[in-house]
Amino acid sequence: MTAKRKPAPATAEHAPLQLEHFLPYRLSILSNTISQTIADDYQRRYDISVTEWRVMAVLARFDGLSAREVAERTAMDKVAVSRALARLVEAGRVNRSIHDGDKRRSVLSLTEAGWVMHDEVAPMARAREREVLAKLDAEECAWLTRILDKLQG
């Protein structure tokens, strides 16, 4: 039988982090909630993960990236990107070829099947984004964009 753990005392030395007020936590929760709402639509229809969709979306925007460049543009873990790419290549949604000038570098692009899926999922994602942003007025949307740009810059 294990003893029940007591919370650490709230002292200057052991002040607990109040996650509900901690910006990274709040942004993560918001991002995960919105992403999962969007993902529910395409996961049912296409059986792809959030990571796979993000990889596809990046390749739709920036054709010819390497796996490392996809990981950098999405700020996702390289291993997660690699696994997602393997599944997408196996499913025939992404094409992986060898770079002409550097045989060690792969070049990634959406296949025709990948584009078909992208062109169905992207409007669904944009519609969900509009639903979320509809909770804000025009000025709040402008401020949100400015704040996000500033924090990311």
CSV table of N, CA and C in Angstrom, one decimal:
chain,number,residue,atom,x,y,z
A,1,MET,N,0.8,-1.2,0.0
A,1,MET,CA,0.0,0.0,0.0
A,1,MET,C,0.9,1.2,0.0
A,2,THR,N,0.6,2.2,-0.9
A,2,THR,CA,1.4,3.4,-0.9
A,2,THR,C,0.7,4.5,-0.1
A,3,ALA,N,1.6,5.3,0.5
A,3,ALA,CA,1.1,6.4,1.3
A,3,ALA,C,0.6,7.5,0.3
A,4,LYS,N,-0.5,8.2,0.8
A,4,LYS,CA,-1.1,9.3,0.0
A,4,LYS,C,-0.1,10.5,0.1
A,5,ARG,N,0.2,11.1,-1.0
A,5,ARG,CA,1.1,12.2,-1.1
A,5,ARG,C,0.3,13.5,-0.7
A,6,LYS,N,1.0,14.3,0.1
A,6,LYS,CA,0.4,15.6,0.4
A,6,LYS,C,1.0,16.6,-0.5
A,7,PRO,N,0.2,17.6,-0.9
A,7,PRO,CA,0.8,18.7,-1.7
A,7,PRO,C,1.9,19.4,-1.0
A,8,ALA,N,2.9,19.9,-1.8
A,8,ALA,CA,4.0,20.6,-1.2
A,8,ALA,C,3.5,21.9,-0.6
A,9,PRO,N,4.1,22.3,0.5
A,9,PRO,CA,3.7,23.5,1.1
A,9,PRO,C,4.0,24.7,0.2
A,10,ALA,N,3.1,25.7,0.2
A,10,ALA,CA,3.3,26.9,-0.6
A,10,ALA,C,4.2,27.9,0.1
A,11,THR,N,5.5,27.6,0.0
A,11,THR,CA,6.5,28.5,0.6
A,11,THR,C,7.2,29.2,-0.6
A,12,ALA,N,8.1,30.2,-0.2
A,12,ALA,CA,8.9,30.8,-1.2
A,12,ALA,C,9.7,29.8,-2.0
A,13,GLU,N,10.2,28.8,-1.2
A,13,GLU,CA,11.1,27.8,-1.8
A,13,GLU,C,10.3,26.8,-2.7
A,14,HIS,N,9.0,26.6,-2.3
A,14,HIS,CA,8.2,25.6,-3.1
A,14,HIS,C,6.9,26.1,-3.5
A,15,ALA,N,6.9,27.2,-4.1
A,15,ALA,CA,5.6,27.8,-4.5
A,15,ALA,C,5.1,27.1,-5.8
A,16,PRO,N,3.9,26.5,-5.7
A,16,PRO,CA,3.4,25.7,-6.8
A,16,PRO,C,3.1,26.6,-8.0
A,17,LEU,N,3.3,26.1,-9.2
A,17,LEU,CA,3.0,26.9,-10.4
A,17,LEU,C,1.5,26.8,-10.6
A,18,GLN,N,0.9,28.0,-10.8
A,18,GLN,CA,-0.6,28.0,-11.0
A,18,GLN,C,-0.8,27.9,-12.5
A,19,LEU,N,-0.9,26.7,-13.0
A,19,LEU,CA,-1.0,26.4,-14.4
A,19,LEU,C,-2.1,27.2,-15.1
A,20,GLU,N,-3.2,27.4,-14.4
A,20,GLU,CA,-4.4,28.0,-15.0
A,20,GLU,C,-4.1,29.5,-15.3
A,21,HIS,N,-3.0,30.0,-14.8
A,21,HIS,CA,-2.5,31.4,-15.1
A,21,HIS,C,-1.2,31.5,-15.8
A,22,PHE,N,-0.6,30.3,-16.2
A,22,PHE,CA,0.7,30.2,-16.8
A,22,PHE,C,0.5,30.3,-18.3
A,23,LEU,N,1.0,31.3,-19.0
A,23,LEU,CA,0.8,31.5,-20.4
A,23,LEU,C,1.2,30.3,-21.3
A,24,PRO,N,2.3,29.7,-21.1
A,24,PRO,CA,2.6,28.5,-22.0
A,24,PRO,C,1.6,27.4,-21.9
A,25,TYR,N,1.1,27.2,-20.6
A,25,TYR,CA,0.1,26.1,-20.4
A,25,TYR,C,-1.2,26.5,-21.1
A,26,ARG,N,-1.6,27.8,-20.9
A,26,ARG,CA,-2.9,28.2,-21.4
A,26,ARG,C,-2.9,28.2,-23.0
A,27,LEU,N,-1.8,28.6,-23.6
A,27,LEU,CA,-1.6,28.5,-25.0
A,27,LEU,C,-1.7,27.1,-25.5
A,28,SER,N,-1.0,26.2,-24.8
A,28,SER,CA,-1.0,24.8,-25.1
A,28,SER,C,-2.4,24.2,-25.1
A,29,ILE,N,-3.1,24.5,-24.0
A,29,ILE,CA,-4.5,24.0,-23.9
A,29,ILE,C,-5.4,24.5,-25.0
A,30,LEU,N,-5.3,25.8,-25.3
A,30,LEU,CA,-6.1,26.4,-26.4
A,30,LEU,C,-5.7,25.8,-27.7
A,31,SER,N,-4.4,25.7,-28.0
A,31,SER,CA,-4.0,25.1,-29.2
A,31,SER,C,-4.5,23.6,-29.4
A,32,ASN,N,-4.3,22.9,-28.3
A,32,ASN,CA,-4.7,21.5,-28.4
A,32,ASN,C,-6.2,21.3,-28.6
A,33,THR,N,-7.0,22.2,-27.9
A,33,THR,CA,-8.4,22.1,-28.0
A,33,THR,C,-8.9,22.4,-29.4
A,34,ILE,N,-8.3,23.5,-30.0
A,34,ILE,CA,-8.7,23.9,-31.3
A,34,ILE,C,-8.3,22.9,-32.3
A,35,SER,N,-7.0,22.4,-32.2
A,35,SER,CA,-6.5,21.4,-33.1
A,35,SER,C,-7.3,20.2,-33.1
A,36,GLN,N,-7.7,19.7,-31.9
A,36,GLN,CA,-8.4,18.5,-31.8
A,36,GLN,C,-9.8,18.6,-32.4
A,37,THR,N,-10.4,19.8,-32.2
A,37,THR,CA,-11.7,20.0,-32.8
A,37,THR,C,-11.7,19.9,-34.4
A,38,ILE,N,-10.6,20.5,-34.9
A,38,ILE,CA,-10.4,20.4,-36.4
A,38,ILE,C,-10.1,19.0,-36.8
A,39,ALA,N,-9.2,18.3,-36.0
A,39,ALA,CA,-8.8,17.0,-36.3
A,39,ALA,C,-9.9,16.0,-36.3
A,40,ASP,N,-10.9,16.2,-35.4
A,40,ASP,CA,-12.0,15.2,-35.4
A,40,ASP,C,-12.6,15.1,-36.7
A,41,ASP,N,-12.7,16.1,-37.5
A,41,ASP,CA,-13.3,16.1,-38.8
A,41,ASP,C,-12.5,15.2,-39.8
A,42,TYR,N,-11.2,15.5,-39.9
A,42,TYR,CA,-10.4,14.7,-40.9
A,42,TYR,C,-9.9,13.4,-40.4
A,43,GLN,N,-9.8,13.2,-39.0
A,43,GLN,CA,-9.4,11.9,-38.6
A,43,GLN,C,-10.4,10.8,-38.9
A,44,ARG,N,-11.7,11.2,-38.7
A,44,ARG,CA,-12.8,10.2,-39.0
A,44,ARG,C,-12.8,9.9,-40.5
A,45,ARG,N,-12.6,10.9,-41.4
A,45,ARG,CA,-12.7,10.7,-42.8
A,45,ARG,C,-11.5,10.1,-43.4
A,46,TYR,N,-10.3,10.5,-43.0
A,46,TYR,CA,-9.1,10.0,-43.6
A,46,TYR,C,-8.2,9.2,-42.8
A,47,ASP,N,-8.5,9.0,-41.5
A,47,ASP,CA,-7.6,8.2,-40.6
A,47,ASP,C,-6.2,8.7,-40.6
A,48,ILE,N,-6.0,10.1,-40.4
A,48,ILE,CA,-4.7,10.6,-40.3
A,48,ILE,C,-4.6,11.4,-39.0
A,49,SER,N,-3.4,11.5,-38.5
A,49,SER,CA,-3.2,12.2,-37.2
A,49,SER,C,-3.0,13.7,-37.4
A,50,VAL,N,-3.0,14.4,-36.3
A,50,VAL,CA,-2.7,15.9,-36.4
A,50,VAL,C,-1.3,16.1,-37.0
A,51,THR,N,-0.3,15.3,-36.5
A,51,THR,CA,1.0,15.5,-37.1
A,51,THR,C,1.0,15.3,-38.6
A,52,GLU,N,0.4,14.2,-39.0
A,52,GLU,CA,0.3,14.0,-40.5
A,52,GLU,C,-0.3,15.1,-41.2
A,53,TRP,N,-1.4,15.6,-40.7
A,53,TRP,CA,-2.1,16.8,-41.4
A,53,TRP,C,-1.1,18.0,-41.4
A,54,ARG,N,-0.5,18.3,-40.3
A,54,ARG,CA,0.4,19.4,-40.3
A,54,ARG,C,1.6,19.3,-41.3
A,55,VAL,N,2.1,18.0,-41.4
A,55,VAL,CA,3.1,17.8,-42.4
A,55,VAL,C,2.6,18.0,-43.8
A,56,MET,N,1.4,17.5,-44.1
A,56,MET,CA,0.8,17.8,-45.4
A,56,MET,C,0.5,19.2,-45.7
A,57,ALA,N,0.0,19.9,-44.7
A,57,ALA,CA,-0.2,21.4,-44.9
A,57,ALA,C,1.0,22.1,-45.2
A,58,VAL,N,2.1,21.8,-44.5
A,58,VAL,CA,3.4,22.5,-44.7
A,58,VAL,C,3.9,22.1,-46.2
A,59,LEU,N,3.8,20.9,-46.6
A,59,LEU,CA,4.2,20.5,-47.9
A,59,LEU,C,3.4,21.1,-49.0
A,60,ALA,N,2.1,21.4,-48.7
A,60,ALA,CA,1.2,22.1,-49.7
A,60,ALA,C,1.7,23.5,-49.8
A,61,ARG,N,2.2,24.1,-48.8
A,61,ARG,CA,2.6,25.5,-48.8
A,61,ARG,C,4.0,25.6,-49.3
A,62,PHE,N,4.9,24.7,-49.0
A,62,PHE,CA,6.3,24.7,-49.3
A,62,PHE,C,6.8,23.4,-49.9
A,63,ASP,N,6.6,23.3,-51.2
A,63,ASP,CA,6.9,22.0,-51.9
A,63,ASP,C,8.4,21.8,-51.9
A,64,GLY,N,8.8,20.5,-51.8
A,64,GLY,CA,10.2,20.2,-52.0
A,64,GLY,C,11.1,20.3,-50.7
A,65,LEU,N,10.5,20.3,-49.6
A,65,LEU,CA,11.2,20.4,-48.3
A,65,LEU,C,11.8,19.0,-48.0
A,66,SER,N,12.8,19.1,-47.1
A,66,SER,CA,13.3,17.8,-46.6
A,66,SER,C,12.6,17.6,-45.3
A,67,ALA,N,12.8,16.4,-44.7
A,67,ALA,CA,12.1,16.1,-43.4
A,67,ALA,C,12.6,17.0,-42.3
A,68,ARG,N,13.8,17.4,-42.3
A,68,ARG,CA,14.4,18.3,-41.3
A,68,ARG,C,13.7,19.7,-41.5
A,69,GLU,N,13.5,20.1,-42.7
A,69,GLU,CA,12.9,21.4,-42.9
A,69,GLU,C,11.4,21.4,-42.5
A,70,VAL,N,10.7,20.3,-42.7
A,70,VAL,CA,9.4,20.2,-42.3
A,70,VAL,C,9.3,20.3,-40.7
A,71,ALA,N,10.2,19.6,-40.1
A,71,ALA,CA,10.3,19.6,-38.6
A,71,ALA,C,10.5,21.0,-38.1
A,72,GLU,N,11.4,21.8,-38.8
A,72,GLU,CA,11.7,23.1,-38.4
A,72,GLU,C,10.5,24.1,-38.6
A,73,ARG,N,9.9,23.9,-39.7
A,73,ARG,CA,8.7,24.8,-40.0
A,73,ARG,C,7.5,24.6,-39.1
A,74,THR,N,7.4,23.3,-38.7
A,74,THR,CA,6.2,23.0,-37.8
A,74,THR,C,6.6,23.1,-36.3
A,75,ALA,N,7.8,23.2,-36.0
A,75,ALA,CA,8.3,23.2,-34.6
A,75,ALA,C,7.9,21.9,-33.9
A,76,MET,N,7.9,20.8,-34.7
A,76,MET,CA,7.5,19.5,-34.2
A,76,MET,C,8.8,18.6,-34.0
A,77,ASP,N,8.7,17.6,-33.2
A,77,ASP,CA,9.8,16.7,-33.0
A,77,ASP,C,10.2,16.0,-34.3
A,78,LYS,N,11.5,15.9,-34.5
A,78,LYS,CA,11.9,15.2,-35.8
A,78,LYS,C,11.5,13.8,-35.9
A,79,VAL,N,11.5,13.1,-34.8
A,79,VAL,CA,11.0,11.7,-34.8
A,79,VAL,C,9.5,11.6,-35.2
A,80,ALA,N,8.7,12.5,-34.6
A,80,ALA,CA,7.3,12.5,-34.9
A,80,ALA,C,7.1,12.8,-36.4
A,81,VAL,N,7.8,13.7,-36.9
A,81,VAL,CA,7.7,14.1,-38.3
A,81,VAL,C,8.1,12.9,-39.2
A,82,SER,N,9.2,12.3,-38.8
A,82,SER,CA,9.7,11.1,-39.6
A,82,SER,C,8.7,10.0,-39.6
A,83,ARG,N,8.0,9.7,-38.5
A,83,ARG,CA,7.0,8.7,-38.4
A,83,ARG,C,5.8,9.1,-39.3
A,84,ALA,N,5.4,10.4,-39.2
A,84,ALA,CA,4.2,10.8,-40.0
A,84,ALA,C,4.6,10.7,-41.4
A,85,LEU,N,5.8,11.1,-41.8
A,85,LEU,CA,6.1,11.0,-43.2
A,85,LEU,C,6.1,9.6,-43.7
A,86,ALA,N,6.6,8.7,-42.9
A,86,ALA,CA,6.6,7.3,-43.3
A,86,ALA,C,5.2,6.8,-43.6
A,87,ARG,N,4.3,7.1,-42.7
A,87,ARG,CA,2.9,6.7,-42.9
A,87,ARG,C,2.3,7.4,-44.1
A,88,LEU,N,2.6,8.7,-44.4
A,88,LEU,CA,2.1,9.4,-45.5
A,88,LEU,C,2.6,8.8,-46.8
A,89,VAL,N,3.9,8.5,-46.8
A,89,VAL,CA,4.5,7.9,-48.0
A,89,VAL,C,3.9,6.5,-48.3
A,90,GLU,N,3.8,5.7,-47.2
A,90,GLU,CA,3.1,4.4,-47.4
A,90,GLU,C,1.7,4.5,-47.9
A,91,ALA,N,1.0,5.5,-47.4
A,91,ALA,CA,-0.4,5.7,-47.8
A,91,ALA,C,-0.6,6.3,-49.2
A,92,GLY,N,0.6,6.7,-49.8
A,92,GLY,CA,0.5,7.3,-51.1
A,92,GLY,C,0.1,8.8,-51.2
A,93,ARG,N,0.3,9.4,-50.0
A,93,ARG,CA,-0.1,10.9,-50.0
A,93,ARG,C,1.1,11.8,-50.1
A,94,VAL,N,2.3,11.3,-49.9
A,94,VAL,CA,3.5,12.1,-50.0
A,94,VAL,C,4.5,11.3,-50.8
A,95,ASN,N,5.2,12.0,-51.7
A,95,ASN,CA,6.2,11.4,-52.5
A,95,ASN,C,7.6,11.8,-51.9
A,96,ARG,N,8.5,10.9,-51.8
A,96,ARG,CA,9.8,11.1,-51.3
A,96,ARG,C,10.8,10.8,-52.4
A,97,SER,N,11.5,11.8,-52.9
A,97,SER,CA,12.6,11.5,-53.9
A,97,SER,C,13.9,12.1,-53.4
A,98,ILE,N,14.9,11.8,-54.2
A,98,ILE,CA,16.3,12.2,-53.8
A,98,ILE,C,16.6,13.5,-54.5
A,99,HIS,N,17.3,14.4,-53.7
A,99,HIS,CA,17.7,15.7,-54.2
A,99,HIS,C,18.8,15.5,-55.3
A,100,ASP,N,18.6,16.2,-56.4
A,100,ASP,CA,19.6,16.1,-57.5
A,100,ASP,C,21.0,16.4,-57.1
A,101,GLY,N,21.2,17.4,-56.3
A,101,GLY,CA,22.6,17.9,-55.9
A,101,GLY,C,23.1,17.2,-54.7
A,102,ASP,N,22.3,16.6,-53.9
A,102,ASP,CA,22.7,16.0,-52.6
A,102,ASP,C,22.0,14.7,-52.4
A,103,LYS,N,22.6,13.6,-52.7
A,103,LYS,CA,22.0,12.2,-52.6
A,103,LYS,C,21.5,11.8,-51.2
A,104,ARG,N,22.1,12.6,-50.2
A,104,ARG,CA,21.7,12.2,-48.8
A,104,ARG,C,20.4,12.9,-48.4
A,105,ARG,N,19.9,13.9,-49.2
A,105,ARG,CA,18.8,14.7,-48.9
A,105,ARG,C,17.5,14.3,-49.6
A,106,SER,N,16.5,14.0,-48.9
A,106,SER,CA,15.2,13.7,-49.6
A,106,SER,C,14.4,14.9,-49.8
A,107,VAL,N,13.6,14.9,-50.9
A,107,VAL,CA,12.7,16.0,-51.3
A,107,VAL,C,11.3,15.5,-51.2
A,108,LEU,N,10.5,16.2,-50.5
A,108,LEU,CA,9.1,15.7,-50.2
A,108,LEU,C,8.1,16.6,-50.9
A,109,SER,N,7.0,15.9,-51.4
A,109,SER,CA,6.0,16.7,-52.1
A,109,SER,C,4.7,15.8,-52.0
A,110,LEU,N,3.6,16.5,-52.0
A,110,LEU,CA,2.3,15.8,-52.0
A,110,LEU,C,2.1,15.1,-53.3
A,111,THR,N,1.5,13.9,-53.2
A,111,THR,CA,1.1,13.2,-54.4
A,111,THR,C,-0.3,13.8,-54.9
A,112,GLU,N,-0.8,13.3,-56.0
A,112,GLU,CA,-2.1,13.7,-56.4
A,112,GLU,C,-3.1,13.3,-55.4
A,113,ALA,N,-3.0,12.1,-54.8
A,113,ALA,CA,-3.9,11.7,-53.7
A,113,ALA,C,-3.8,12.6,-52.5
A,114,GLY,N,-2.6,13.0,-52.2
A,114,GLY,CA,-2.3,13.9,-51.1
A,114,GLY,C,-3.0,15.3,-51.4
A,115,TRP,N,-2.9,15.8,-52.6
A,115,TRP,CA,-3.6,17.1,-52.9
A,115,TRP,C,-5.1,17.0,-52.9
A,116,VAL,N,-5.6,15.8,-53.3
A,116,VAL,CA,-7.1,15.6,-53.2
A,116,VAL,C,-7.5,15.7,-51.8
A,117,MET,N,-6.8,15.0,-50.9
A,117,MET,CA,-7.1,15.1,-49.5
A,117,MET,C,-6.9,16.5,-48.9
A,118,HIS,N,-5.8,17.1,-49.2
A,118,HIS,CA,-5.6,18.5,-48.7
A,118,HIS,C,-6.7,19.4,-49.2
A,119,ASP,N,-7.1,19.3,-50.4
A,119,ASP,CA,-8.1,20.3,-50.9
A,119,ASP,C,-9.5,20.0,-50.3
A,120,GLU,N,-9.7,18.9,-49.6
A,120,GLU,CA,-10.9,18.7,-48.9
A,120,GLU,C,-10.8,19.1,-47.4
A,121,VAL,N,-9.6,18.8,-46.9
A,121,VAL,CA,-9.4,19.1,-45.4
A,121,VAL,C,-9.2,20.6,-45.2
A,122,ALA,N,-8.4,21.3,-46.0
A,122,ALA,CA,-8.1,22.7,-45.8
A,122,ALA,C,-9.3,23.5,-45.6
A,123,PRO,N,-10.3,23.4,-46.4
A,123,PRO,CA,-11.5,24.2,-46.2
A,123,PRO,C,-12.2,23.9,-44.9
A,124,MET,N,-12.2,22.6,-44.5
A,124,MET,CA,-12.8,22.2,-43.2
A,124,MET,C,-12.0,22.9,-42.1
A,125,ALA,N,-10.7,22.9,-42.2
A,125,ALA,CA,-9.9,23.6,-41.1
A,125,ALA,C,-10.1,25.1,-41.1
A,126,ARG,N,-10.2,25.7,-42.2
A,126,ARG,CA,-10.5,27.1,-42.3
A,126,ARG,C,-11.9,27.5,-41.7
A,127,ALA,N,-12.9,26.6,-41.9
A,127,ALA,CA,-14.2,26.8,-41.4
A,127,ALA,C,-14.2,26.7,-39.9
A,128,ARG,N,-13.4,25.8,-39.3
A,128,ARG,CA,-13.3,25.7,-37.9
A,128,ARG,C,-12.6,26.9,-37.3
A,129,GLU,N,-11.6,27.4,-38.0
A,129,GLU,CA,-10.9,28.6,-37.6
A,129,GLU,C,-11.8,29.8,-37.5
A,130,ARG,N,-12.7,29.9,-38.5
A,130,ARG,CA,-13.6,31.0,-38.5
A,130,ARG,C,-14.6,30.9,-37.4
A,131,GLU,N,-15.0,29.7,-37.0
A,131,GLU,CA,-15.9,29.5,-35.8
A,131,GLU,C,-15.2,30.0,-34.6
A,132,VAL,N,-14.0,29.6,-34.4
A,132,VAL,CA,-13.2,30.1,-33.2
A,132,VAL,C,-13.1,31.6,-33.2
A,133,LEU,N,-12.7,32.2,-34.3
A,133,LEU,CA,-12.5,33.6,-34.4
A,133,LEU,C,-13.8,34.4,-34.3
A,134,ALA,N,-14.9,33.8,-34.6
A,134,ALA,CA,-16.2,34.5,-34.5
A,134,ALA,C,-16.5,34.9,-33.1
A,135,LYS,N,-15.9,34.3,-32.1
A,135,LYS,CA,-16.1,34.7,-30.7
A,135,LYS,C,-15.4,36.0,-30.4
A,136,LEU,N,-14.6,36.5,-31.3
A,136,LEU,CA,-13.9,37.8,-31.1
A,136,LEU,C,-14.5,38.8,-32.1
A,137,ASP,N,-14.5,40.1,-31.7
A,137,ASP,CA,-14.9,41.1,-32.6
A,137,ASP,C,-13.7,41.5,-33.5
A,138,ALA,N,-13.9,42.3,-34.5
A,138,ALA,CA,-12.8,42.7,-35.5
A,138,ALA,C,-11.6,43.2,-34.8
A,139,GLU,N,-11.8,44.1,-33.8
A,139,GLU,CA,-10.6,44.7,-33.1
A,139,GLU,C,-9.8,43.6,-32.4
A,140,GLU,N,-10.6,42.7,-31.7
A,140,GLU,CA,-9.9,41.7,-30.9
A,140,GLU,C,-9.1,40.7,-31.9
A,141,CYS,N,-9.7,40.4,-33.0
A,141,CYS,CA,-9.0,39.6,-34.0
A,141,CYS,C,-7.7,40.3,-34.5
A,142,ALA,N,-7.8,41.6,-34.7
A,142,ALA,CA,-6.6,42.3,-35.1
A,142,ALA,C,-5.5,42.3,-34.0
A,143,TRP,N,-6.0,42.5,-32.8
A,143,TRP,CA,-5.0,42.5,-31.7
A,143,TRP,C,-4.4,41.1,-31.5
A,144,LEU,N,-5.2,40.1,-31.6
A,144,LEU,CA,-4.7,38.7,-31.5
A,144,LEU,C,-3.6,38.4,-32.5
A,145,THR,N,-3.9,38.8,-33.7
A,145,THR,CA,-2.9,38.6,-34.8
A,145,THR,C,-1.6,39.4,-34.4
A,146,ARG,N,-1.7,40.7,-34.0
A,146,ARG,CA,-0.5,41.4,-33.7
A,146,ARG,C,0.2,40.8,-32.5
A,147,ILE,N,-0.5,40.4,-31.5
A,147,ILE,CA,0.1,39.8,-30.3
A,147,ILE,C,0.8,38.5,-30.7
A,148,LEU,N,0.2,37.6,-31.4
A,148,LEU,CA,0.8,36.4,-31.8
A,148,LEU,C,2.1,36.6,-32.7
A,149,ASP,N,1.9,37.6,-33.6
A,149,ASP,CA,3.1,37.9,-34.4
A,149,ASP,C,4.3,38.4,-33.6
A,150,LYS,N,3.9,39.3,-32.6
A,150,LYS,CA,5.0,39.8,-31.7
A,150,LYS,C,5.6,38.7,-30.9
A,151,LEU,N,4.8,37.8,-30.3
A,151,LEU,CA,5.4,36.8,-29.5
A,151,LEU,C,6.2,35.8,-30.3
A,152,GLN,N,5.8,35.5,-31.5
A,152,GLN,CA,6.5,34.6,-32.4
A,152,GLN,C,7.8,35.2,-33.0
A,153,GLY,N,7.8,36.6,-33.1
A,153,GLY,CA,8.9,37.3,-33.7
A,153,GLY,C,10.0,37.4,-32.7
